[in-house]
Short mmCIF file of C-alpha atoms in Angstrom, two decimals:
data_model
loop_
_atom_site.label_atom_id
_atom_site.label_comp_id
_atom_site.label_asym_id
_atom_site.label_seq_id
_atom_site.Cartn_x
_atom_site.Cartn_y
_atom_site.Cartn_z
CA ALA A 1 34.99 -5.57 41.33
CA ASP A 2 38.60 -3.28 41.07
CA LEU A 3 38.45 -1.00 37.88
CA GLY A 4 41.27 0.47 38.68
CA GLY A 5 42.10 3.98 38.91
CA ASP A 6 38.94 6.66 39.32
CA THR A 7 36.33 5.07 41.42
CA ALA A 8 33.88 8.06 41.28
CA GLY A 9 33.09 7.88 37.99
CA ARG A 10 33.07 10.58 35.53
CA GLN A 11 30.34 13.23 35.38
CA VAL A 12 28.44 14.37 32.36
CA VAL A 13 29.29 18.30 31.99
CA ASP A 14 26.75 18.65 28.87
CA VAL A 15 23.67 16.54 29.39
CA GLU A 16 22.41 17.62 26.49
CA ALA A 17 25.40 16.69 24.07
CA PHE A 18 25.51 13.40 25.84
CA ARG A 19 22.28 12.50 25.01
CA THR A 20 22.03 13.34 21.46
CA SER A 21 25.62 11.48 20.87
CA PHE A 22 23.44 8.65 21.38
CA LEU A 23 20.49 9.48 18.47
CA PRO A 24 20.50 8.41 15.08
CA PHE A 25 20.67 11.02 12.76
CA GLU A 26 20.81 11.58 8.86
CA TRP A 27 22.32 14.10 6.62
CA ARG A 28 20.10 17.25 5.43
CA GLN A 29 20.79 20.26 3.33
CA LEU A 30 20.37 23.68 5.65
CA GLY A 31 18.26 25.96 3.61
CA ARG A 32 16.90 29.46 3.67
CA THR A 33 13.86 27.79 5.10
CA GLY A 34 15.55 25.51 7.48
CA ILE A 35 15.56 21.68 7.37
CA THR A 36 13.24 19.26 6.26
CA LEU A 37 13.39 15.51 8.05
CA PHE A 38 10.99 12.80 7.32
CA GLY A 39 8.12 15.24 5.68
CA VAL A 40 8.44 17.95 8.41
CA HIS A 41 10.11 21.41 8.47
CA TYR A 42 12.10 22.45 11.60
CA TRP A 43 13.61 25.92 12.11
CA SER A 44 15.63 27.89 14.75
CA ASP A 45 16.65 31.56 15.02
CA VAL A 46 20.31 29.97 14.55
CA PHE A 47 20.06 29.03 11.01
CA ALA A 48 19.65 32.41 9.46
CA SER A 49 23.03 33.12 10.66
CA LEU A 50 24.29 30.35 9.27
CA VAL A 51 22.19 29.79 5.70
CA GLY A 52 24.69 30.81 2.95
CA ARG A 53 27.97 30.56 4.98
CA GLY A 54 28.85 27.38 2.48
CA GLN A 55 27.36 24.79 5.50
CA GLY A 56 26.61 22.28 3.13
CA LYS A 57 24.81 19.37 4.52
CA VAL A 58 24.82 19.04 8.27
CA GLN A 59 23.95 16.21 10.61
CA VAL A 60 20.58 16.10 11.80
CA LYS A 61 19.98 13.95 15.15
CA TYR A 62 16.64 12.95 15.78
CA ASP A 63 14.65 10.59 18.88
CA PRO A 64 12.36 8.57 16.77
CA ARG A 65 9.90 8.89 19.97
CA ASP A 66 9.28 12.28 19.81
CA LEU A 67 10.45 14.14 15.91
CA SER A 68 9.25 17.64 17.53
CA GLN A 69 12.66 18.48 17.90
CA VAL A 70 15.92 17.73 16.23
CA TRP A 71 19.49 18.68 16.90
CA VAL A 72 21.36 19.98 13.83
CA ILE A 73 25.24 19.17 14.26
CA THR A 74 27.20 22.09 12.02
CA GLY A 75 30.49 21.69 10.15
CA ASP A 76 32.39 23.07 13.52
CA GLY A 77 30.78 20.98 15.94
CA ARG A 78 27.95 23.35 17.17
CA VAL A 79 24.95 21.82 18.40
CA THR A 80 21.70 23.40 17.62
CA PRO A 81 18.43 22.44 18.23
CA ALA A 82 15.55 22.86 16.46
CA ARG A 83 12.05 22.36 16.49
CA TYR A 84 8.77 22.33 14.04
CA ARG A 85 8.35 25.07 11.85
CA ASP A 86 4.80 25.21 12.42
CA LEU A 87 4.41 24.62 16.38
CA SER A 88 0.91 23.83 16.01
CA HIS A 89 2.15 20.63 14.79
CA PRO A 90 1.26 17.69 17.74
CA ARG A 91 4.47 15.40 18.74
CA ILE A 92 4.54 12.09 16.61
CA SER A 93 6.94 9.11 16.60
CA LEU A 94 8.81 8.37 13.24
CA TRP A 95 6.85 4.98 13.42
CA GLU A 96 3.49 7.19 13.10
CA SER A 97 5.32 9.14 10.30
CA ARG A 98 6.42 6.48 8.30
CA ARG A 99 3.31 4.65 8.57
CA ALA A 100 1.81 7.59 7.37
CA ARG A 101 3.76 8.63 4.20
CA LYS A 102 3.69 4.49 3.41
CA ASP A 103 -0.07 4.89 3.28
CA TRP A 104 -0.47 7.62 1.43
CA GLN A 105 2.09 6.38 -0.91
CA GLU A 106 0.15 3.05 -1.46
CA LYS A 107 -3.19 5.07 -1.83
CA HIS A 108 -1.69 8.43 -4.02
CA GLY A 109 1.51 8.04 -5.26
CA GLY A 110 4.18 10.92 -4.77
CA ARG A 111 5.09 12.94 -2.00
CA ILE A 112 2.67 13.88 1.27
CA ASN A 113 2.58 17.58 2.27
CA GLU A 114 2.69 18.18 5.96
CA ARG A 115 -0.18 19.24 6.89
CA VAL A 116 -1.64 15.97 5.47
CA LEU A 117 1.02 14.20 6.82
CA PHE A 118 -0.14 15.44 9.96
CA GLN A 119 -3.48 14.89 9.37
CA LEU A 120 -3.19 11.37 8.64
CA ILE A 121 -1.54 10.66 11.95
CA ASP A 122 -4.44 12.21 13.66
CA ALA A 123 -6.52 10.23 12.01
CA GLN A 124 -4.51 7.10 12.93
CA ARG A 125 -4.56 8.24 16.35
CA ARG A 126 -8.19 8.66 16.15
CA LEU A 127 -8.74 5.34 14.82
CA ALA A 128 -6.48 3.26 17.28
CA GLU A 129 -8.22 4.97 20.41
CA ALA A 130 -11.82 3.82 18.98
CA ALA A 131 -10.66 0.23 18.42
CA ARG A 132 -9.03 0.39 21.81
CA GLN A 133 -12.28 1.83 23.67
CA LYS A 134 -14.26 -0.82 21.70
CA ILE A 135 -12.01 -3.89 22.73
CA VAL A 136 -12.11 -2.57 26.30
CA ARG A 137 -15.62 -2.33 26.38
CA PHE A 138 -16.07 -5.84 24.96
CA LEU A 139 -13.55 -7.22 27.54
CA VAL A 140 -15.61 -5.59 30.28
CA LYS A 141 -18.93 -7.15 29.15
CA ARG A 142 -17.13 -10.30 29.01
CA GLY A 143 -16.11 -9.99 32.72
CA VAL A 144 -12.37 -10.06 31.36
CA TYR A 145 -11.37 -7.14 33.85
CA LYS A 146 -12.58 -8.84 36.84
CA GLU A 147 -10.70 -12.13 35.99
CA HIS A 148 -7.64 -9.99 35.21
CA PRO A 149 -7.29 -7.02 37.70
CA HIS A 150 -3.54 -6.62 36.05
CA LEU A 151 -4.98 -5.50 32.48
CA PRO A 152 -4.14 -2.11 31.60
CA SER A 153 -6.99 0.31 31.17
CA ARG A 154 -5.75 1.18 28.00
CA ILE A 155 -5.28 -1.72 26.01
CA ASP A 156 -2.48 -1.95 22.83
CA VAL A 157 -4.47 -3.03 19.94
CA THR A 158 -1.71 -5.68 18.79
CA SER A 159 -1.69 -7.66 21.74
CA GLY A 160 -2.94 -10.74 22.25
CA HIS A 161 -5.99 -9.68 24.54
CA ALA A 162 -7.11 -7.34 21.81
CA ASN A 163 -6.42 -9.93 18.74
CA VAL A 164 -8.95 -12.49 20.77
CA ALA A 165 -11.72 -9.95 21.63
CA GLU A 166 -11.41 -8.60 17.95
CA ARG A 167 -12.18 -12.42 17.07
CA GLU A 168 -14.70 -12.71 19.07
CA LEU A 169 -16.45 -9.35 17.83
CA ARG A 170 -16.41 -10.28 14.58
CA ALA A 171 -17.93 -13.80 15.37
CA ALA A 172 -20.69 -12.24 18.02
#
């Protein structure tokens, strides 16, 4: 189909700005300790020059699959990447964060501190991996892998195979 005009298309000059333009965002206050988003603190050395300059709330863009880095858009349109303030934290997803905060709220109420948030996520990951391994052992024992070589080596515990295996494990 003739689209009329330039057939070569446009090239993206700033790949990072292009990528972040599609990310979801939240408004947050930039303070002397950085930014807090979903219970996690973020910092960039650039923040030191911005604090106290009347920035007010800034737009914070994030990738829900990986919250280890966010992008802060200041009033003048500058995009500043920021990482966890504590760089020892592992990458987490928004869904892991929400699940851990929800579990904490149901059991303890109130806010969860960052250290406990990451501990809960680690515990959730270990529990899910133990369940996966248990299901895989069961499926191997039953010969399902021999019958279905296309099955992945890591099984999603929410998949149909996992649910059937879990019911059979309980019945055994």
